[in-house]
Amino acid sequence: MSKPCNWAAWPSWSWRWPCIWSWPGAWRAWSDLSASALLTEAEWKGACILAKKKPPTQPPTIREVIRQIAMLGGFLGRKCDGQPGVKSLWLGFARVRDFVQGVEHMRLLQDAGGSCV
């Protein structure tokens, strides 16, 4: 099994990863890797926060984060549902991306001494 490159280091990769994840075999080959191999720290922690869970100190596996993100996009995650599809991943990641951008914007405002209202 080959380790994927560090996709999180790419500035404009985020729109590509649901399509990459849908490749046959990617789910099994990469599911046990750390989430930091594919996502930034803000993204995997954001997925945990949006799922109303406390973010762990160590990155979870890609499988755990992908399922959380897919559930944000409408994936039910029942026993017989199989793996999440591209649409639920896309919708879930859009929510995570918006959340992360909002948090980053609030931090910039706070650092500048401004107010958001």
mmCIF file of C-alpha atoms in Angstrom:
data_model
loop_
_atom_site.group_PDB
_atom_site.id
_atom_site.type_symbol
_atom_site.label_atom_id
_atom_site.label_comp_id
_atom_site.label_asym_id
_atom_site.label_seq_id
_atom_site.Cartn_x
_atom_site.Cartn_y
_atom_site.Cartn_z
ATOM 1 C CA MET A 1 0.000 0.000 0.000
ATOM 2 C CA SER A 2 1.446 3.342 -0.975
ATOM 3 C CA LYS A 3 1.010 6.361 1.241
ATOM 4 C CA PRO A 4 -0.755 9.294 -0.448
ATOM 5 C CA CYS A 5 0.970 12.610 -0.814
ATOM 6 C CA ASN A 6 0.143 15.349 1.672
ATOM 7 C CA TRP A 7 -2.982 16.769 0.018
ATOM 8 C CA ALA A 8 -3.511 19.164 2.917
ATOM 9 C CA ALA A 9 -0.430 21.098 1.784
ATOM 10 C CA TRP A 10 -2.075 21.967 -1.544
ATOM 11 C CA PRO A 11 -3.853 25.323 -1.368
ATOM 12 C CA SER A 12 -6.618 24.584 -3.879
ATOM 13 C CA TRP A 13 -7.091 20.850 -3.514
ATOM 14 C CA SER A 14 -10.248 20.938 -1.417
ATOM 15 C CA TRP A 15 -12.651 20.872 -4.355
ATOM 16 C CA ARG A 16 -10.963 17.706 -5.687
ATOM 17 C CA TRP A 17 -10.943 15.350 -2.732
ATOM 18 C CA PRO A 18 -14.530 13.988 -2.925
ATOM 19 C CA CYS A 19 -13.803 12.875 -6.490
ATOM 20 C CA ILE A 20 -10.467 11.380 -5.450
ATOM 21 C CA TRP A 21 -12.111 9.564 -2.554
ATOM 22 C CA SER A 22 -14.611 7.932 -4.903
ATOM 23 C CA TRP A 23 -11.856 6.097 -6.789
ATOM 24 C CA PRO A 24 -12.210 2.343 -6.397
ATOM 25 C CA GLY A 25 -9.967 1.019 -3.650
ATOM 26 C CA ALA A 26 -9.144 4.405 -2.120
ATOM 27 C CA TRP A 27 -11.489 3.755 0.793
ATOM 28 C CA ARG A 28 -9.784 0.496 1.747
ATOM 29 C CA ALA A 29 -6.233 1.613 0.974
ATOM 30 C CA TRP A 30 -6.270 4.896 2.907
ATOM 31 C CA SER A 31 -8.914 4.373 5.600
ATOM 32 C CA ASP A 32 -6.444 3.649 8.408
ATOM 33 C CA LEU A 33 -4.176 6.624 7.756
ATOM 34 C CA SER A 34 -4.303 9.699 9.938
ATOM 35 C CA ALA A 35 -6.790 12.379 8.874
ATOM 36 C CA SER A 36 -3.900 14.844 8.714
ATOM 37 C CA ALA A 37 -2.681 13.014 5.580
ATOM 38 C CA LEU A 38 -5.693 14.362 3.661
ATOM 39 C CA LEU A 39 -7.146 17.227 5.700
ATOM 40 C CA THR A 40 -5.785 20.239 7.538
ATOM 41 C CA GLU A 41 -6.063 20.290 11.307
ATOM 42 C CA ALA A 42 -8.761 22.963 11.091
ATOM 43 C CA GLU A 43 -10.795 20.777 8.706
ATOM 44 C CA TRP A 44 -10.782 17.561 10.721
ATOM 45 C CA LYS A 45 -11.376 19.452 13.975
ATOM 46 C CA GLY A 46 -14.146 21.422 12.272
ATOM 47 C CA ALA A 47 -15.792 18.171 11.177
ATOM 48 C CA CYS A 48 -15.741 16.966 14.783
ATOM 49 C CA ILE A 49 -17.194 20.225 16.102
ATOM 50 C CA LEU A 50 -19.979 20.272 13.491
ATOM 51 C CA ALA A 51 -20.792 16.661 14.439
ATOM 52 C CA LYS A 52 -21.190 17.938 18.035
ATOM 53 C CA LYS A 53 -18.216 15.931 19.272
ATOM 54 C CA LYS A 54 -15.168 17.131 21.155
ATOM 55 C CA PRO A 55 -12.157 17.160 18.803
ATOM 56 C CA PRO A 56 -9.546 14.595 19.850
ATOM 57 C CA THR A 57 -5.988 15.673 20.619
ATOM 58 C CA GLN A 58 -4.596 13.263 17.996
ATOM 59 C CA PRO A 59 -5.996 13.168 14.448
ATOM 60 C CA PRO A 60 -8.577 10.412 13.932
ATOM 61 C CA THR A 61 -8.372 8.042 10.994
ATOM 62 C CA ILE A 62 -9.462 9.158 7.547
ATOM 63 C CA ARG A 63 -12.339 6.666 7.719
ATOM 64 C CA GLU A 64 -13.758 8.245 10.894
ATOM 65 C CA VAL A 65 -13.538 11.796 9.567
ATOM 66 C CA ILE A 66 -14.906 10.901 6.137
ATOM 67 C CA ARG A 67 -17.954 9.273 7.710
ATOM 68 C CA GLN A 68 -18.512 12.331 9.934
ATOM 69 C CA ILE A 69 -18.243 14.653 6.944
ATOM 70 C CA ALA A 70 -20.573 12.454 4.885
ATOM 71 C CA MET A 71 -23.128 12.488 7.709
ATOM 72 C CA LEU A 72 -23.033 16.294 7.597
ATOM 73 C CA GLY A 73 -23.976 15.917 3.924
ATOM 74 C CA GLY A 74 -26.921 13.611 4.545
ATOM 75 C CA PHE A 75 -25.325 10.153 4.764
ATOM 76 C CA LEU A 76 -27.211 8.154 7.396
ATOM 77 C CA GLY A 77 -24.444 5.683 8.223
ATOM 78 C CA ARG A 78 -26.708 2.736 8.921
ATOM 79 C CA LYS A 79 -25.274 -0.754 9.099
ATOM 80 C CA CYS A 80 -26.439 -1.719 5.597
ATOM 81 C CA ASP A 81 -25.675 1.628 3.881
ATOM 82 C CA GLY A 82 -22.180 0.832 2.646
ATOM 83 C CA GLN A 83 -19.684 3.619 2.054
ATOM 84 C CA PRO A 84 -20.668 7.281 1.599
ATOM 85 C CA GLY A 85 -21.135 8.557 -1.917
ATOM 86 C CA VAL A 86 -19.617 11.545 -3.653
ATOM 87 C CA LYS A 87 -22.701 13.748 -3.210
ATOM 88 C CA SER A 88 -22.920 13.355 0.567
ATOM 89 C CA LEU A 89 -19.148 13.899 0.831
ATOM 90 C CA TRP A 90 -19.360 16.995 -1.329
ATOM 91 C CA LEU A 91 -22.238 18.501 0.661
ATOM 92 C CA GLY A 92 -20.635 17.639 3.996
ATOM 93 C CA PHE A 93 -17.281 19.049 3.023
ATOM 94 C CA ALA A 94 -18.951 22.258 1.823
ATOM 95 C CA ARG A 95 -20.306 22.682 5.363
ATOM 96 C CA VAL A 96 -16.890 21.979 6.895
ATOM 97 C CA ARG A 97 -15.168 24.364 4.485
ATOM 98 C CA ASP A 98 -17.649 27.167 5.262
ATOM 99 C CA PHE A 99 -17.230 26.569 8.989
ATOM 100 C CA VAL A 100 -13.436 26.669 8.782
ATOM 101 C CA GLN A 101 -13.484 29.832 6.674
ATOM 102 C CA GLY A 102 -15.849 31.476 9.177
ATOM 103 C CA VAL A 103 -13.607 30.576 12.113
ATOM 104 C CA GLU A 104 -10.529 31.870 10.276
ATOM 105 C CA HIS A 105 -12.327 35.124 9.460
ATOM 106 C CA MET A 106 -13.385 35.565 13.106
ATOM 107 C CA ARG A 107 -9.779 35.012 14.216
ATOM 108 C CA LEU A 108 -8.558 37.644 11.764
ATOM 109 C CA LEU A 109 -11.127 40.116 13.069
ATOM 110 C CA GLN A 110 -10.201 39.349 16.650
ATOM 111 C CA ASP A 111 -6.475 39.757 15.937
ATOM 112 C CA ALA A 112 -7.166 43.092 14.230
ATOM 113 C CA GLY A 113 -9.187 44.264 17.227
ATOM 114 C CA GLY A 114 -12.320 44.602 15.141
ATOM 115 C CA SER A 115 -15.829 43.354 15.565
ATOM 116 C CA CYS A 116 -17.940 41.215 13.284
ATOM 117 C CA VAL A 117 -21.116 43.163 13.999
#
